[in-house]
Amino acid sequence: MQTPFLSLFGLGKKKCRLRHNSFIRSLFTLLLCVFLTLLQTMATNAHEFNIEMTAVPREHVKDVLRALLHSIFFHRLLVNVTPREFVVLDTTVSATDNRDVEHLIDERAAEFVQNVCSSHVKQGKIAVLFYEQRDKKIWFQFSKAKELVCWERWAITMSLAQPTNEQERQKMQRSLQQQLTQCLHDILKLANNHKEHIPSIKTVDGNPFPYHLYYHNQNHGVQ
């Protein structure tokens, strides 16, 4: 038979476990908020360039997105690469032969298309961030920690449309070709005219500047 003391002891243990679980959840939420704030702070002083395309038929979303992303990496992947070209909508696109970049672009473009084309969203956004790795001094430690500081951000906004007849489809495709040509020209111009903020290259081993590619749409948020 359980004594009143043991019953109270068991009840106390349950309360302690509940408080412990609540504390863990609160701590996790706090750390998540700190992490998100840190990411936002890292990108605060970054140069930002915006590329926008409108009335993009869903059937062309993936190819057009790949073209824009490859063009950005072609001008900002500051490593020795062999340039190559491919054609999208009769427009020549410059790209690198970097397999990691190509795999990342293909993966993100496929995810982007899957999310925007499988729902009723009318707009999708995707961004490329380039970082510099710096030494961060911590006052209570003798060693130095590393931190990533974003120095450039490219934001692509793509508004989607769906033609209702053949005449409208041809009209949209002509407009899309013109937009793509103009956007590729804008990327070239922006990359060439804004170089003063690019950090010094401090290593010859691999890519000197880490990068991240994420997308956002109205239904799914940041991915």
C-alpha positions as a printed Julia matrix, in Angstrom:
223×3 Matrix{Float64}:
  0.0    0.0     0.0
  1.39   3.39   -1.03
  1.83   5.88    1.81
  0.72   9.52    1.51
  4.37  10.54    1.57
  5.22   8.32   -1.4
  2.15   9.58   -3.26
  3.26  13.14   -2.75
  6.79  12.18   -3.77
  5.48  10.63   -7.01
  3.35  13.67   -7.71
  6.39  15.88   -7.14
  8.42  13.87   -9.61
  5.7   14.29  -12.27
  5.62  18.04  -11.68
  9.4   18.18  -11.99
  9.27  16.3   -15.29
  6.58  18.66  -16.62
  8.61  21.69  -15.58
 11.72  20.17  -17.14
  9.95  19.53  -20.46
  8.51  23.05  -20.42
 11.97  24.45  -19.76
 13.45  22.48  -22.65
 10.75  23.72  -25.04
 11.27  27.31  -23.9
 15.03  26.99  -24.28
 14.66  25.51  -27.77
 12.32  28.35  -28.8
 14.75  30.92  -27.44
 17.71  29.38  -29.29
 15.68  29.25  -32.51
 14.81  32.95  -32.19
 18.46  33.8   -31.55
 19.51  31.78  -34.61
 16.95  33.48  -36.89
 17.94  36.89  -35.54
 21.58  36.05  -36.2
 20.8   35.12  -39.8
 18.93  38.37  -40.29
 21.77  40.38  -38.74
 24.33  38.63  -40.95
 22.49  39.83  -44.05
 21.76  43.37  -42.8
 24.77  45.07  -44.38
 24.82  42.99  -47.53
 24.48  44.51  -50.98
 21.13  43.45  -52.39
 20.13  43.13  -56.03
 16.59  42.39  -57.17
 15.61  40.57  -60.34
 11.93  40.36  -61.25
 10.08  38.49  -63.97
  6.34  38.7   -64.6
  3.78  36.51  -66.34
  6.0   33.43  -66.46
  4.08  30.38  -67.77
  4.44  27.49  -65.37
  5.91  25.26  -68.08
  8.92  27.6   -68.37
  9.51  28.31  -64.68
 12.26  25.74  -64.14
 14.31  26.59  -67.25
 14.07  30.34  -66.68
 14.97  30.0   -63.0
 17.98  27.82  -63.84
 19.14  30.41  -66.37
 19.02  33.26  -63.85
 20.71  31.3   -61.07
 23.48  30.01  -63.32
 24.13  33.55  -64.54
 24.47  34.85  -60.97
 26.89  32.08  -59.98
 28.84  32.57  -63.2
 29.65  36.15  -62.15
 30.08  35.56  -58.43
 31.66  32.12  -58.03
 35.19  33.48  -57.68
 37.15  30.3   -58.34
 38.92  28.9   -61.37
 36.2   27.3   -63.46
 35.68  26.44  -67.08
 32.88  28.55  -68.56
 30.17  26.85  -70.54
 26.94  27.86  -72.24
 23.43  26.54  -72.68
 20.33  27.89  -74.39
 16.96  28.77  -72.85
 14.2   30.24  -75.04
 16.71  30.95  -77.83
 18.83  32.91  -75.34
 22.44  31.93  -74.57
 23.17  31.59  -70.87
 26.66  31.6   -69.33
 27.37  29.04  -66.62
 30.25  27.37  -64.79
 31.3   23.74  -64.85
 31.12  23.5   -61.05
 29.2   20.32  -60.25
 28.26  21.35  -56.73
 26.68  24.56  -58.0
 24.89  22.76  -60.81
 23.52  20.14  -58.42
 22.34  22.81  -55.96
 20.62  24.83  -58.7
 18.9   21.77  -60.15
 17.75  20.65  -56.71
 16.4   24.05  -55.62
 14.8   24.73  -59.01
 12.98  21.39  -58.9
 11.75  22.08  -55.34
 10.69  25.59  -56.31
  8.73  24.33  -59.32
  7.11  21.53  -57.31
  5.86  23.96  -54.69
  4.65  26.8   -56.89
  3.17  24.64  -59.62
  1.4   22.18  -57.35
 -0.52  24.94  -55.6
 -2.43  28.05  -56.53
  0.26  30.58  -55.61
  0.84  33.32  -58.14
  4.33  34.33  -57.08
  7.51  32.67  -55.88
 10.73  34.12  -54.51
 14.23  32.68  -54.36
 17.47  34.21  -53.14
 21.2   33.57  -53.4
 23.4   34.7   -50.51
 27.19  34.92  -50.56
 29.13  34.92  -47.29
 32.56  35.76  -45.98
 34.0   33.66  -43.19
 35.56  35.83  -40.49
 37.26  35.26  -37.16
 35.04  36.25  -34.28
 36.66  37.12  -30.97
 34.81  35.96  -27.88
 35.8   37.75  -24.68
 35.41  34.75  -22.38
 37.38  32.37  -24.62
 41.04  32.32  -25.56
 40.36  30.81  -28.99
 38.67  32.48  -31.95
 35.33  31.36  -33.35
 34.2   31.61  -36.95
 31.19  33.56  -38.19
 29.58  33.91  -41.61
 28.89  37.47  -42.74
 26.69  37.98  -45.79
 28.19  40.47  -48.25
 25.77  40.06  -51.17
 22.2   38.93  -51.74
 20.4   38.33  -55.04
 16.62  38.15  -54.78
 14.59  36.75  -57.69
 10.84  37.32  -57.78
  8.83  35.34  -60.3
  5.14  36.01  -60.95
  3.36  33.11  -62.61
  0.68  33.05  -65.29
 -1.11  30.48  -67.36
 -2.23  31.2   -70.97
 -5.78  30.31  -71.86
 -5.29  29.9   -75.61
 -2.57  29.51  -78.25
 -2.47  33.18  -79.15
 -1.97  34.16  -75.54
  0.68  31.47  -75.11
  2.74  32.82  -78.02
  2.41  36.37  -76.72
  3.59  35.32  -73.26
  6.53  33.41  -74.7
  7.71  36.42  -76.72
  7.45  38.59  -73.62
  9.29  35.96  -71.58
 12.17  35.83  -74.05
 12.55  39.6   -73.89
 12.41  39.58  -70.1
 14.99  36.83  -69.81
 17.4   38.62  -72.14
 16.97  41.85  -70.16
 17.4   40.11  -66.78
 20.6   38.37  -67.9
 21.89  41.74  -69.1
 20.95  43.3   -65.74
 22.81  40.58  -63.83
 25.91  41.16  -65.97
 25.71  44.91  -65.47
 25.13  44.74  -61.72
 27.91  42.21  -61.19
 30.4   44.3   -63.18
 29.43  47.66  -61.71
 29.4   46.57  -58.07
 32.66  44.97  -57.06
 34.02  47.27  -54.37
 32.18  45.4   -51.59
 33.56  41.97  -52.5
 35.82  40.78  -49.65
 39.45  39.9   -50.22
 40.12  36.31  -51.2
 42.13  34.75  -48.38
 42.41  31.17  -49.6
 43.19  29.34  -52.81
 41.77  26.05  -51.59
 38.29  25.68  -53.02
 35.55  28.28  -52.96
 36.58  31.31  -50.83
 32.99  32.44  -50.22
 30.3   30.08  -48.91
 26.87  30.49  -50.46
 23.31  29.58  -49.63
 20.22  29.33  -51.81
 16.74  29.44  -50.34
 13.27  30.02  -51.7
 10.03  31.44  -50.38
  6.46  31.22  -51.56
  3.13  32.34  -50.19
  2.11  28.92  -48.86
  5.32  27.38  -47.56
  7.48  30.23  -46.28
 11.28  30.0   -46.3
 12.72  26.69  -47.54
